[in-house]
Short mmCIF file of C-alpha atoms and ligand atoms in Angstrom, two decimals:
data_model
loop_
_atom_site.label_atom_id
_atom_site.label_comp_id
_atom_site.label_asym_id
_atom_site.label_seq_id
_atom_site.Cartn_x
_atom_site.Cartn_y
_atom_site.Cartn_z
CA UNK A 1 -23.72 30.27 -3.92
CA UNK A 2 -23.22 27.97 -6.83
CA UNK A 3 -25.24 24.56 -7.14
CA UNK A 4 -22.38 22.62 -8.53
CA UNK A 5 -19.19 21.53 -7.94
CA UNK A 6 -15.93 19.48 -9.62
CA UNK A 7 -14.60 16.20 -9.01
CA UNK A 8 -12.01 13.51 -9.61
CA UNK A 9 -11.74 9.58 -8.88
CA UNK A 10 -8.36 9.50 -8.63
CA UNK A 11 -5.88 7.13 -10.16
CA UNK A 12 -5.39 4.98 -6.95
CA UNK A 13 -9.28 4.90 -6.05
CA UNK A 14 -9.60 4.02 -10.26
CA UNK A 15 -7.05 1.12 -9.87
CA UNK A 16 -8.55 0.06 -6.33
CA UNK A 17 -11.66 -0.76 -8.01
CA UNK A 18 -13.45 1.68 -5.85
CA UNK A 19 -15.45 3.93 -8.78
CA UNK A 20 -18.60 2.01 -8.57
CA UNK A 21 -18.57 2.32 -4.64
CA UNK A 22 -17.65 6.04 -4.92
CA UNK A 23 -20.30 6.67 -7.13
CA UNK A 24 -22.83 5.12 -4.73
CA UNK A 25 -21.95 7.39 -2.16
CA UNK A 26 -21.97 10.47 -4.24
CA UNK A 27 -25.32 10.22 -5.93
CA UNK A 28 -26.59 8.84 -2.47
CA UNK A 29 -25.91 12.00 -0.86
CA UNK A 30 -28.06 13.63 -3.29
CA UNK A 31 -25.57 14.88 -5.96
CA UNK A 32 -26.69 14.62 -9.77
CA UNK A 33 -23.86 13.86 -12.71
CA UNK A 34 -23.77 16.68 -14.63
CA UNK A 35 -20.76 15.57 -17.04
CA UNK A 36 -18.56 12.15 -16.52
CA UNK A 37 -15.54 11.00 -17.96
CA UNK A 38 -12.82 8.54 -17.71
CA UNK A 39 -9.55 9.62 -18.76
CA UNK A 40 -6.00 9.68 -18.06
CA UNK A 41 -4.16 13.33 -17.65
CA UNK A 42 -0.36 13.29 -19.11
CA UNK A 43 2.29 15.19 -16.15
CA UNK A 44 1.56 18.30 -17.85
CA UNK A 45 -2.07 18.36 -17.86
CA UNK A 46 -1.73 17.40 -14.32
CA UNK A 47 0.57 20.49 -13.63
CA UNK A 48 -2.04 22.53 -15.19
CA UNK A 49 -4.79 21.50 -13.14
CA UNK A 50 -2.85 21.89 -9.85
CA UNK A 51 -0.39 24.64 -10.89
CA UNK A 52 -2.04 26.43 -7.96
CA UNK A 53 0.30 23.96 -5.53
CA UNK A 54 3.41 24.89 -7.93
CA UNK A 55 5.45 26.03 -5.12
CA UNK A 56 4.84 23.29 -2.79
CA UNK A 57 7.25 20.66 -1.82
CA UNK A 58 4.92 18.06 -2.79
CA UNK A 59 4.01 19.71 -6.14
CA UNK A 60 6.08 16.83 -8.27
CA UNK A 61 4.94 13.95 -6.25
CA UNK A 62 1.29 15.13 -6.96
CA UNK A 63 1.92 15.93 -10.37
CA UNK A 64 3.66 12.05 -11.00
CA UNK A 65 0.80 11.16 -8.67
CA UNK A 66 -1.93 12.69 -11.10
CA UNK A 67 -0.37 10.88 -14.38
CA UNK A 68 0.55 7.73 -13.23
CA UNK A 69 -2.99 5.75 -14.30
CA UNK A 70 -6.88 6.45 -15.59
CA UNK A 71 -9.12 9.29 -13.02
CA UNK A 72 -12.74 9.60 -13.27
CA UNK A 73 -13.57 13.60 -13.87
CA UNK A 74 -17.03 14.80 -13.10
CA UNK A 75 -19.15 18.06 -12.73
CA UNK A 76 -22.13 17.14 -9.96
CA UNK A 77 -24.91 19.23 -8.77
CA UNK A 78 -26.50 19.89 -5.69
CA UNK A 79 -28.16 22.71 -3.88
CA UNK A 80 -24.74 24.38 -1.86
CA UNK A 81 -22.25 21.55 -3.78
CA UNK A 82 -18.78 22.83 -3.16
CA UNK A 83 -19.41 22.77 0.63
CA UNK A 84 -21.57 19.76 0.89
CA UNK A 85 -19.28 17.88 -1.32
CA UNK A 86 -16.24 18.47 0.90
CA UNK A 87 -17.81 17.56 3.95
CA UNK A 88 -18.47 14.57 2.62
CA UNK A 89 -14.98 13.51 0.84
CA UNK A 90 -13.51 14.54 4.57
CA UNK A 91 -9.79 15.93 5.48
CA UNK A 92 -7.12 16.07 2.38
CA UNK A 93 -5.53 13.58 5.33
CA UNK A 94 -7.31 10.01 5.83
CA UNK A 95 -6.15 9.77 8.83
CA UNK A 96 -7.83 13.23 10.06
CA UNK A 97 -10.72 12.54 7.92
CA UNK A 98 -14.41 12.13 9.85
CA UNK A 99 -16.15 8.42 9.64
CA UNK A 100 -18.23 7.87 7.21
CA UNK A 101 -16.09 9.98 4.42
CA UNK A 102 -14.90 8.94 1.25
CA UNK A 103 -11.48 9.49 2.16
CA UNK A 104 -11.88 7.74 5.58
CA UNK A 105 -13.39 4.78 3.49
CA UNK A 106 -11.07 4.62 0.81
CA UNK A 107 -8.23 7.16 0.34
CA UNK A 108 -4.29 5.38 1.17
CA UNK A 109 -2.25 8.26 2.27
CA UNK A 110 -2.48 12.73 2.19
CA UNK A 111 -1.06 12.06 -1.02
CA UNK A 112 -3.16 9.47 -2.67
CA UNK A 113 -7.03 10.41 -1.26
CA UNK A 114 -9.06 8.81 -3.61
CA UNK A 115 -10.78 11.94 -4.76
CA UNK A 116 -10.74 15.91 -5.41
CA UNK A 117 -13.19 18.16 -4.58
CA UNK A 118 -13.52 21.32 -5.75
CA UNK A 119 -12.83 24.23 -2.68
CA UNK A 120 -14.75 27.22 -3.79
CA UNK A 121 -17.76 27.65 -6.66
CA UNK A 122 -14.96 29.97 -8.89
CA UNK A 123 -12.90 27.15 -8.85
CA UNK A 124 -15.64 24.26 -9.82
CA UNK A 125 -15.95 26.38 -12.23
CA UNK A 126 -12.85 27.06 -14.01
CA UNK A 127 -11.96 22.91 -12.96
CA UNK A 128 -14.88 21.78 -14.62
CA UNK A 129 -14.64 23.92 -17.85
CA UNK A 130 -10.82 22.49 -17.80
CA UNK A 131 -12.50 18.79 -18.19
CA UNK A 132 -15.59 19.04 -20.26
CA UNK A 133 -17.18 21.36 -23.65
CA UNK A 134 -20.38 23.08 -22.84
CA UNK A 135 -21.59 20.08 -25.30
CA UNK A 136 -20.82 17.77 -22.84
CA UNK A 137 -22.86 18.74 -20.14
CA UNK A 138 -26.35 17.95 -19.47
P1 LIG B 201 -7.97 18.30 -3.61
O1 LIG B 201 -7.62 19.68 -4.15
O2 LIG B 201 -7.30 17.18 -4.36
O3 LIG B 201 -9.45 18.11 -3.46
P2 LIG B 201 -7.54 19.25 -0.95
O4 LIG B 201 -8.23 20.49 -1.43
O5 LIG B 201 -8.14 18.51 0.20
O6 LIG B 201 -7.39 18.20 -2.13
P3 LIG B 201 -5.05 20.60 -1.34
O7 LIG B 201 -4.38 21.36 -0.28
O8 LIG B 201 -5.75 21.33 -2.43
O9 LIG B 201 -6.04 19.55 -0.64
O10 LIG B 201 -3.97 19.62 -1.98
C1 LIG B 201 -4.15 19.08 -3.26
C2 LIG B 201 -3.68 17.67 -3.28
O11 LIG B 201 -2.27 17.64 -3.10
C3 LIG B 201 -4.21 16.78 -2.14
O12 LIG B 201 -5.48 16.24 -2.39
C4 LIG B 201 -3.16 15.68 -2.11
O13 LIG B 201 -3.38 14.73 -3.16
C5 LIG B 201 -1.90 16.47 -2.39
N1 LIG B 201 -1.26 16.86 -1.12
C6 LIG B 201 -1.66 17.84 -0.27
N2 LIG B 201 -0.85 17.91 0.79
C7 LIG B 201 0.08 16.96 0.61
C8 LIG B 201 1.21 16.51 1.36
N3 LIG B 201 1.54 17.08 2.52
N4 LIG B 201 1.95 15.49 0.86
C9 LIG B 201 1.64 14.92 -0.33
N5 LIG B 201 0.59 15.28 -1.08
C10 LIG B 201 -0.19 16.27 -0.63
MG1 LIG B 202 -7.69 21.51 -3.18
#
């Protein structure tokens, strides 16, 4: 088990105004910021973060998605991260998402959920090392 995990504000939580709020409720739950940046992926960046979903019908909409305005991109840490962290952004879907989750509180649509979360420690890994130099970590 790996004690940290990957994550993005995405570009319609970023426009919302929501980072501050998001924040809150990340380091509240007892996550640390190992490495935070603001920045804004072009459509192929984008595809190469989530080339995983290349074959999915929604794969372009994501990607446009993605590359249409600033993200937040942070490695956090916590004692059992991945899963901790994804029980508390909630379901990929706000509307199936539990009360009290980031999503439920301030994702739009499946599409445009206000954040990522890593969904295993490989991945966090791999995700985070996509984002940030081992000179930008703490
Ligand atoms: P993420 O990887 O962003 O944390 P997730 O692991 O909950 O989300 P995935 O199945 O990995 O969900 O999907 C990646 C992203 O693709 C989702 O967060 C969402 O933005 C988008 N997505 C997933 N399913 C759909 C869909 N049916 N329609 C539109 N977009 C979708
Ligand atoms: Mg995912």
């Amino acid at each position: 088990m790996s004690n940290r995990t990957f994550t993005m504000i995405k570009p319609d939580a970023f426009a919302a105004g929501h980072i501050g709020s998001i924040l809150k409720h990340i380091e509240a739950a007892g996550f640390k910021i190992i490495a935070m940046k603001a920045i804004r992926l072009s459509a192929e960046k984008a595809g190469e973060f989530y080339a995983v979903h290349k074959e999915r019908p929604f794969y372009g909409e994501l990607v446009e998605f993605m590359s249409s305005g600033p993200i937040v991109a942070a490695i956090l840490e916590k004692e059992n991260a991945v899963a901790d962290f994804r029980t508390l952004i909630g379901a990929t879907n706000p509307a199936q998402a539990a009360d009290g989750t980031i999503r439920k509180l301030y994702a739009k649509s499946v599409g445009e959920n206000a954040v990522h979360g890593s969904d295993s420690d490989e991945n966090a890994a791999i995700e985070g090392s996509f984002f940030f130099s081992a000179f930008e970590r703490i």
